[in-house]
Short mmCIF file of N, CA, C and O in Angstrom, two decimals:
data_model
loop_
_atom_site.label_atom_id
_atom_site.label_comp_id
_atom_site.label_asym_id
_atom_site.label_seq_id
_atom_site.Cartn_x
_atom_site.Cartn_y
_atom_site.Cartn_z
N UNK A 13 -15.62 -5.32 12.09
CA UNK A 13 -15.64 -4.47 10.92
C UNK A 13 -14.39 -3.62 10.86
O UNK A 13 -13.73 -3.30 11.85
N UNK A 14 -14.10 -3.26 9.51
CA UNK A 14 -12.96 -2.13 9.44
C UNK A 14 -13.12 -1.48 8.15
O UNK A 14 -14.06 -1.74 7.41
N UNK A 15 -11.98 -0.40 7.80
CA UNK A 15 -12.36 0.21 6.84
C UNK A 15 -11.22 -0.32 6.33
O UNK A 15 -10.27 -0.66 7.03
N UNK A 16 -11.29 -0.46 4.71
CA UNK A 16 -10.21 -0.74 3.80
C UNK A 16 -10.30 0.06 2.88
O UNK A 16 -11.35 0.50 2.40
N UNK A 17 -8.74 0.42 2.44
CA UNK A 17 -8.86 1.41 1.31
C UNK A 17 -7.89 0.38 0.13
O UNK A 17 -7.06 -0.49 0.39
N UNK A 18 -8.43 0.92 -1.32
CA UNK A 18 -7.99 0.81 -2.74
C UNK A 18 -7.51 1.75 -3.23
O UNK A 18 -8.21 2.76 -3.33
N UNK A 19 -6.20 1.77 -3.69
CA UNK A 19 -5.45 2.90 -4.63
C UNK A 19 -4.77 2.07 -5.34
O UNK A 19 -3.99 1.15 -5.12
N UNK A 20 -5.50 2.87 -6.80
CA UNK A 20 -4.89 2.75 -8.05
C UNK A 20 -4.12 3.28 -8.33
O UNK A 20 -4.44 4.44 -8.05
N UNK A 21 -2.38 3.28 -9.09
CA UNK A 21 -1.42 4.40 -8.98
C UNK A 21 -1.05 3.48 -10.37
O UNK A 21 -0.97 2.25 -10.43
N UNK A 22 -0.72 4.92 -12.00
CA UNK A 22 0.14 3.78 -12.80
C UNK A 22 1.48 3.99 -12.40
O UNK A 22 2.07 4.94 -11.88
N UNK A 23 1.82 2.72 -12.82
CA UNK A 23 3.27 2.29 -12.78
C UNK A 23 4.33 2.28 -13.78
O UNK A 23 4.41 1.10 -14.15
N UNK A 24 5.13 2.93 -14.37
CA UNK A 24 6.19 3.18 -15.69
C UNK A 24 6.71 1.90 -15.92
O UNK A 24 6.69 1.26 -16.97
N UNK A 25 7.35 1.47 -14.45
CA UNK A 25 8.70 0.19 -14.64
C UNK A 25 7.81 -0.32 -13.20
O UNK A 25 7.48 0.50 -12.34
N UNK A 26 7.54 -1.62 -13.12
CA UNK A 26 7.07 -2.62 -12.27
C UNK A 26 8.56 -3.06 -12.00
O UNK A 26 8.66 -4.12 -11.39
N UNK A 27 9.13 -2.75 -12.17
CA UNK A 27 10.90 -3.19 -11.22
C UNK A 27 11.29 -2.67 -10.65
O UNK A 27 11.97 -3.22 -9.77
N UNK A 28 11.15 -0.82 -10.70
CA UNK A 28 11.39 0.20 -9.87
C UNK A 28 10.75 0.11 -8.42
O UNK A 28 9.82 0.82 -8.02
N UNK A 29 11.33 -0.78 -7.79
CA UNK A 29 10.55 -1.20 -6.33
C UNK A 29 10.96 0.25 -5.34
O UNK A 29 10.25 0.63 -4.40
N UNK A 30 11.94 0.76 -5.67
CA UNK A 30 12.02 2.20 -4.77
C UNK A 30 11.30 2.99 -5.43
O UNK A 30 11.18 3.78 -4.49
N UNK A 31 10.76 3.43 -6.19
CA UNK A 31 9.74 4.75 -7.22
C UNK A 31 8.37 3.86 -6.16
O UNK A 31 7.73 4.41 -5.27
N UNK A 32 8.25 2.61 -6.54
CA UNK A 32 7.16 2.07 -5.95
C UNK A 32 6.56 2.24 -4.77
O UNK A 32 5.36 2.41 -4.53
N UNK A 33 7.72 2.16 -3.83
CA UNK A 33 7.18 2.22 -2.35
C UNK A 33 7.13 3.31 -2.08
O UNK A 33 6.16 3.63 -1.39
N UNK A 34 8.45 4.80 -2.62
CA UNK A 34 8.14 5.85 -2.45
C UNK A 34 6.60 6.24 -2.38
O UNK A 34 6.05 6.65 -1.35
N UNK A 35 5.89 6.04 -3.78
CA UNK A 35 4.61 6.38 -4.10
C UNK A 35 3.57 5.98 -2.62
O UNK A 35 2.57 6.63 -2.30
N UNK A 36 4.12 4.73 -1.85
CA UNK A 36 3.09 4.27 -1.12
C UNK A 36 3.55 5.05 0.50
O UNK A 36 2.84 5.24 1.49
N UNK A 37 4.86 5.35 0.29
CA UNK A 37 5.04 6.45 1.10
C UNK A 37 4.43 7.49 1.61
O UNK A 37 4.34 7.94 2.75
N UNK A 38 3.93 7.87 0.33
CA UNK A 38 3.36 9.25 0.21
C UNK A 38 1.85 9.14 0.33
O UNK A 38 1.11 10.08 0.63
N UNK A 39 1.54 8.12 0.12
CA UNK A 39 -0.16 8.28 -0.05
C UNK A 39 -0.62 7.21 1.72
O UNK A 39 -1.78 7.16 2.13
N UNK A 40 0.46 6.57 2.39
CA UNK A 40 0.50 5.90 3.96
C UNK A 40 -0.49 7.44 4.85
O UNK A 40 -1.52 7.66 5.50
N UNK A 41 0.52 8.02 4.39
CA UNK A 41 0.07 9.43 5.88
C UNK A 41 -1.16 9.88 5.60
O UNK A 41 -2.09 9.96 6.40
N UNK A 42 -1.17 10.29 3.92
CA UNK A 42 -2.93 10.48 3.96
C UNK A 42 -3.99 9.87 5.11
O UNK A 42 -4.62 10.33 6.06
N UNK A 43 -3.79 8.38 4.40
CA UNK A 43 -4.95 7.45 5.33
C UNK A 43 -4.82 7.48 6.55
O UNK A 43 -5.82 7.54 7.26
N UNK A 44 -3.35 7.44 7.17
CA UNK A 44 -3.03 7.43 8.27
C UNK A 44 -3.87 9.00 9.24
O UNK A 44 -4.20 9.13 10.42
N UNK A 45 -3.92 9.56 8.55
CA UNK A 45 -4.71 11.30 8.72
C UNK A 45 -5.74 11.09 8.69
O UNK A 45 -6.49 12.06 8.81
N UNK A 46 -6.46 9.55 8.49
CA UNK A 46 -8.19 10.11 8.60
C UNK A 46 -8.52 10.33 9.55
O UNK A 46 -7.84 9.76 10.40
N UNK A 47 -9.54 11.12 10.06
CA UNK A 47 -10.33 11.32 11.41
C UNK A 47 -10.99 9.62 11.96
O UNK A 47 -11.80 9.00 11.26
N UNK A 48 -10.63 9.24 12.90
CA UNK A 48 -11.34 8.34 12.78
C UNK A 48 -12.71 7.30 13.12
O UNK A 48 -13.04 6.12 13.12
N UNK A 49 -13.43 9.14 13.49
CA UNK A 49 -14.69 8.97 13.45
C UNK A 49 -15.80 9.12 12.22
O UNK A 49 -17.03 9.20 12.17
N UNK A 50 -14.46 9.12 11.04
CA UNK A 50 -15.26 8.85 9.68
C UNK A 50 -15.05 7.75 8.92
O UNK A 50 -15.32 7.66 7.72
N UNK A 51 -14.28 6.36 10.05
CA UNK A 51 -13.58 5.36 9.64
C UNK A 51 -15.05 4.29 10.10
O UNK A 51 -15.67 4.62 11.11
N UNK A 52 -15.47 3.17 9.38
CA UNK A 52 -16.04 2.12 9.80
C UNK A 52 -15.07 1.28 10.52
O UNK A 52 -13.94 0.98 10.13
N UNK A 53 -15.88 0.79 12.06
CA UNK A 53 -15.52 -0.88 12.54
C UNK A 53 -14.37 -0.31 13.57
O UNK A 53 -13.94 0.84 13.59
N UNK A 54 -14.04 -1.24 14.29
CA UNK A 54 -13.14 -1.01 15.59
C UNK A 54 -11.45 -1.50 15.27
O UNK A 54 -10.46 -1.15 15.91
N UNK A 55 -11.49 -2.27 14.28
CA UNK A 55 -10.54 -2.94 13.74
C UNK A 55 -9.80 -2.22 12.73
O UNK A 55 -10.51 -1.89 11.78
N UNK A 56 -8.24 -1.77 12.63
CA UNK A 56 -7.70 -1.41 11.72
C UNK A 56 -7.66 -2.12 10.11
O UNK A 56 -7.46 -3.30 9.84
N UNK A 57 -7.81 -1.51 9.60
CA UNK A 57 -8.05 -1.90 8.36
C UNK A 57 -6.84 -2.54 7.51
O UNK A 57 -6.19 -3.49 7.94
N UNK A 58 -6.54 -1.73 5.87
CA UNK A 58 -5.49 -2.62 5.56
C UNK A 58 -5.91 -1.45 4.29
O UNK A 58 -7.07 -1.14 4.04
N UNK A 59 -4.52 -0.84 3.50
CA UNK A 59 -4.70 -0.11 2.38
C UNK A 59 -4.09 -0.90 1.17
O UNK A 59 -2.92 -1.23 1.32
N UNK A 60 -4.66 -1.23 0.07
CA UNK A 60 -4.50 -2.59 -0.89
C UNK A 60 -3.95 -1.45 -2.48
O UNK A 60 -4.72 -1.18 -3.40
N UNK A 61 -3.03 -1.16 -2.43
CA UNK A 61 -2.35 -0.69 -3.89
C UNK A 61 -2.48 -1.36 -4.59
O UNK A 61 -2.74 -2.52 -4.27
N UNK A 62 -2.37 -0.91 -6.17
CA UNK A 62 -2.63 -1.73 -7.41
C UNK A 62 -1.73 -0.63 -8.35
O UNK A 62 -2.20 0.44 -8.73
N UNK A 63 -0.61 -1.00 -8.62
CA UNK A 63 0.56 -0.69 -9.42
C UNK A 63 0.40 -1.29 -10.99
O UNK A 63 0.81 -2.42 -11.27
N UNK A 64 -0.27 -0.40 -12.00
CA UNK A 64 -0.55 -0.97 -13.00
C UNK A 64 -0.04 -0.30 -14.01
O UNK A 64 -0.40 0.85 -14.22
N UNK A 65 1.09 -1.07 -14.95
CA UNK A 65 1.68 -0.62 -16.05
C UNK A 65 0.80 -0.63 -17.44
O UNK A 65 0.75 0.21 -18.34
N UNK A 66 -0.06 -2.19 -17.26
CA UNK A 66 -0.94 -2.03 -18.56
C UNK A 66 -2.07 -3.15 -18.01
O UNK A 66 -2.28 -3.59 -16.88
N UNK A 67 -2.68 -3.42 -19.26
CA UNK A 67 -4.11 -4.32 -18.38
C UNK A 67 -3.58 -5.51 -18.23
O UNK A 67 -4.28 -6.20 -17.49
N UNK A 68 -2.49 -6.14 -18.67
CA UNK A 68 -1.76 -7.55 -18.32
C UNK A 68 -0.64 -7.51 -16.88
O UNK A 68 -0.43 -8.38 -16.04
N UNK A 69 -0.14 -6.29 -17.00
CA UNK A 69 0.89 -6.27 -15.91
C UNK A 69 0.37 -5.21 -14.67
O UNK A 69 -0.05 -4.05 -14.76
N UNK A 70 0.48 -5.71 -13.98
CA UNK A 70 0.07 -4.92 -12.19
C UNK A 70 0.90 -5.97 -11.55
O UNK A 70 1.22 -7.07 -12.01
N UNK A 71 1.21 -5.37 -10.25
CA UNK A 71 1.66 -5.43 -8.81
C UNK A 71 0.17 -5.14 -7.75
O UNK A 71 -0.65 -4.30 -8.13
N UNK A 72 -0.05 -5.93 -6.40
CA UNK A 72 -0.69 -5.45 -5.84
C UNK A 72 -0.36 -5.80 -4.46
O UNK A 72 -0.16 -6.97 -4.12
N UNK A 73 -0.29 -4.88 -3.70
CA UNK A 73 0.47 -5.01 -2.16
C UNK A 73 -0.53 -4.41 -1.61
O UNK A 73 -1.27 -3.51 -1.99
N UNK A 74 -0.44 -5.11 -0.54
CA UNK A 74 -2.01 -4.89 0.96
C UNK A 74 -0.89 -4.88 2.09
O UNK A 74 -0.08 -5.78 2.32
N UNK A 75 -1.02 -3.74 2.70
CA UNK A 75 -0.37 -2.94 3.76
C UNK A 75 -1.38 -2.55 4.79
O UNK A 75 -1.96 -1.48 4.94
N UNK A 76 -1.46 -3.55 5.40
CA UNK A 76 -2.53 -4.23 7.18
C UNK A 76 -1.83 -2.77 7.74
O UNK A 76 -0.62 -2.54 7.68
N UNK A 77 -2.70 -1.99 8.19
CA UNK A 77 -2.66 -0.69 8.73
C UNK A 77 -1.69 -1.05 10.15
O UNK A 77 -0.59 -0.51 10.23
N UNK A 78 -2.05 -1.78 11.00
CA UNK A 78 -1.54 -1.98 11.96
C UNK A 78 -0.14 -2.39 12.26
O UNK A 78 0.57 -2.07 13.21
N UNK A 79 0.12 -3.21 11.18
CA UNK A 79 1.25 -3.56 10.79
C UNK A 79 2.50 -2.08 10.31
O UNK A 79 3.62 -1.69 10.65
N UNK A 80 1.58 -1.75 9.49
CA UNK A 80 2.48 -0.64 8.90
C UNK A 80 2.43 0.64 10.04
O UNK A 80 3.06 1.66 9.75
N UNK A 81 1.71 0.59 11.27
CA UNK A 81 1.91 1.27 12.78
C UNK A 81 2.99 0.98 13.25
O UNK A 81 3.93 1.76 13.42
N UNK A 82 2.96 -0.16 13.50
CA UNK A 82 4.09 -1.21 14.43
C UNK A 82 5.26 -1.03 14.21
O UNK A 82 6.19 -0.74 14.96
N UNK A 83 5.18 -1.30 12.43
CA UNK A 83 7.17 -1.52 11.94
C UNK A 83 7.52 -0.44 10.52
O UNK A 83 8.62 -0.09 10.11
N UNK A 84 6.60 -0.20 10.18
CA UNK A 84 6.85 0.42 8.80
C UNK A 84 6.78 2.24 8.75
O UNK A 84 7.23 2.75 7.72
N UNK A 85 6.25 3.12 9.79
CA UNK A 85 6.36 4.19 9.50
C UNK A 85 6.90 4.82 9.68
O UNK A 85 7.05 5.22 10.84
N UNK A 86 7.58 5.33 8.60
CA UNK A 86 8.55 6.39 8.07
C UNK A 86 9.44 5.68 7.08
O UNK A 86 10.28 6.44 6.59
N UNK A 87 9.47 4.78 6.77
CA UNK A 87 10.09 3.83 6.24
C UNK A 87 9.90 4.30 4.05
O UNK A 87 8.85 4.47 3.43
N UNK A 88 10.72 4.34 3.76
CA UNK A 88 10.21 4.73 1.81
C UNK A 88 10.80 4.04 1.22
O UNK A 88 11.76 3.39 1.65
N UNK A 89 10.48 4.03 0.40
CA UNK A 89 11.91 3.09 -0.96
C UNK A 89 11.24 1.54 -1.24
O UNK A 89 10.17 0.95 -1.07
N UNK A 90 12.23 1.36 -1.64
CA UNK A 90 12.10 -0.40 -1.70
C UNK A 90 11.83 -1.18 -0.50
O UNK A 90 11.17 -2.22 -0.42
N UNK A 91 12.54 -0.42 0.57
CA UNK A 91 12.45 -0.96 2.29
C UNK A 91 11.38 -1.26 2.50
O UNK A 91 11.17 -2.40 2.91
N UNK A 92 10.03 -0.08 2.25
CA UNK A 92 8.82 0.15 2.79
C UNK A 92 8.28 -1.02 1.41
O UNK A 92 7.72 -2.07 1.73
N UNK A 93 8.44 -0.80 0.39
CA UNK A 93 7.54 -1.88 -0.59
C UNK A 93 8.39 -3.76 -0.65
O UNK A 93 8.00 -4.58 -1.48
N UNK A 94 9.13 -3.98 0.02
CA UNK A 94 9.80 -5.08 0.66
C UNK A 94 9.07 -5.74 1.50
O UNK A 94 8.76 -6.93 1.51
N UNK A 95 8.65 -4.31 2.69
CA UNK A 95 8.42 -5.15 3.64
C UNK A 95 6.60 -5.91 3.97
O UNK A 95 6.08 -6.47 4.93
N UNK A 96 6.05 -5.43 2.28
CA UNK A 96 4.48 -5.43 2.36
C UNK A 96 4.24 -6.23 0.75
O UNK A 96 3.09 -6.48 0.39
N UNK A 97 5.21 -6.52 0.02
CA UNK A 97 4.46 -7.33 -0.94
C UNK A 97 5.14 -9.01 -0.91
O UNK A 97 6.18 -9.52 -0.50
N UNK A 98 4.13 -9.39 -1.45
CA UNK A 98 4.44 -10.86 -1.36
C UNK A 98 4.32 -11.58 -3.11
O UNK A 98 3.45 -11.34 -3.95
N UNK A 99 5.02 -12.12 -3.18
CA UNK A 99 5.24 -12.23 -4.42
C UNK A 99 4.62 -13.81 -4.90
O UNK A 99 4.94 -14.75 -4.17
N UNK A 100 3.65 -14.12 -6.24
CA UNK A 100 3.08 -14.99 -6.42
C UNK A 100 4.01 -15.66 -6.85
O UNK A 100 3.82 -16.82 -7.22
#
C-alpha cells in the first residue's frame, strides 16, 4: 500500500515548462512535510499533477516520491518538470 496524492493547478501557457515545474516545486515540500504517520502503506507513493488550461488541454506528470528523493530535490524550472513528464 501507499499514499498517492492529486493536484489540480490551472495552467495559462502549457509550454511554459519552467512556470510549470516551478509550481511543482513549490507544492513537492508540502507533501514531502507530511507526518508520516498520517500517510497509508509502507511504500512511497507518487504525487500525479494535472496542469489544465481548458477541458481539452491538460498536461499530467506523476512524480514517484522516491524518485523525486533520490534525484530531483531541490531541483525547479523546466529541469524539475523534464525530469518527471513523459510525453504521449
Amino acid at each position: 500500500m501507499e499514499t498517492d496524492f492529486h493536484v489540480a493547478l490551472p495552467a495559462a501557457d502549457l509550454a511554459d515548462l519552467e512556470s510549470l515545474g516551478d509550481q511543482m516545486a513549490q507544492v513537492m515540500p508540502v507533501v514531502e512535510a507530511m507526518p508520516p504517520d498520517l500517510l497509508v502503506g509502507p511504500q512511497a507513493g507518487f504525487v500525479e499533477f494535472r496542469f489544465t488550461k481548458n477541458e481539452e488541454e491538460f498536461l499530467i506528470v506523476r512524480v514517484p516520491l522516491q524518485q523525486y528523493r533520490d534525484a530531483a530535490a531541490g531541483k525547479t524550472g523546466e529541469q524539475l518538470f523534464r525530469m518527471f513528464y513523459i510525453e504521449p
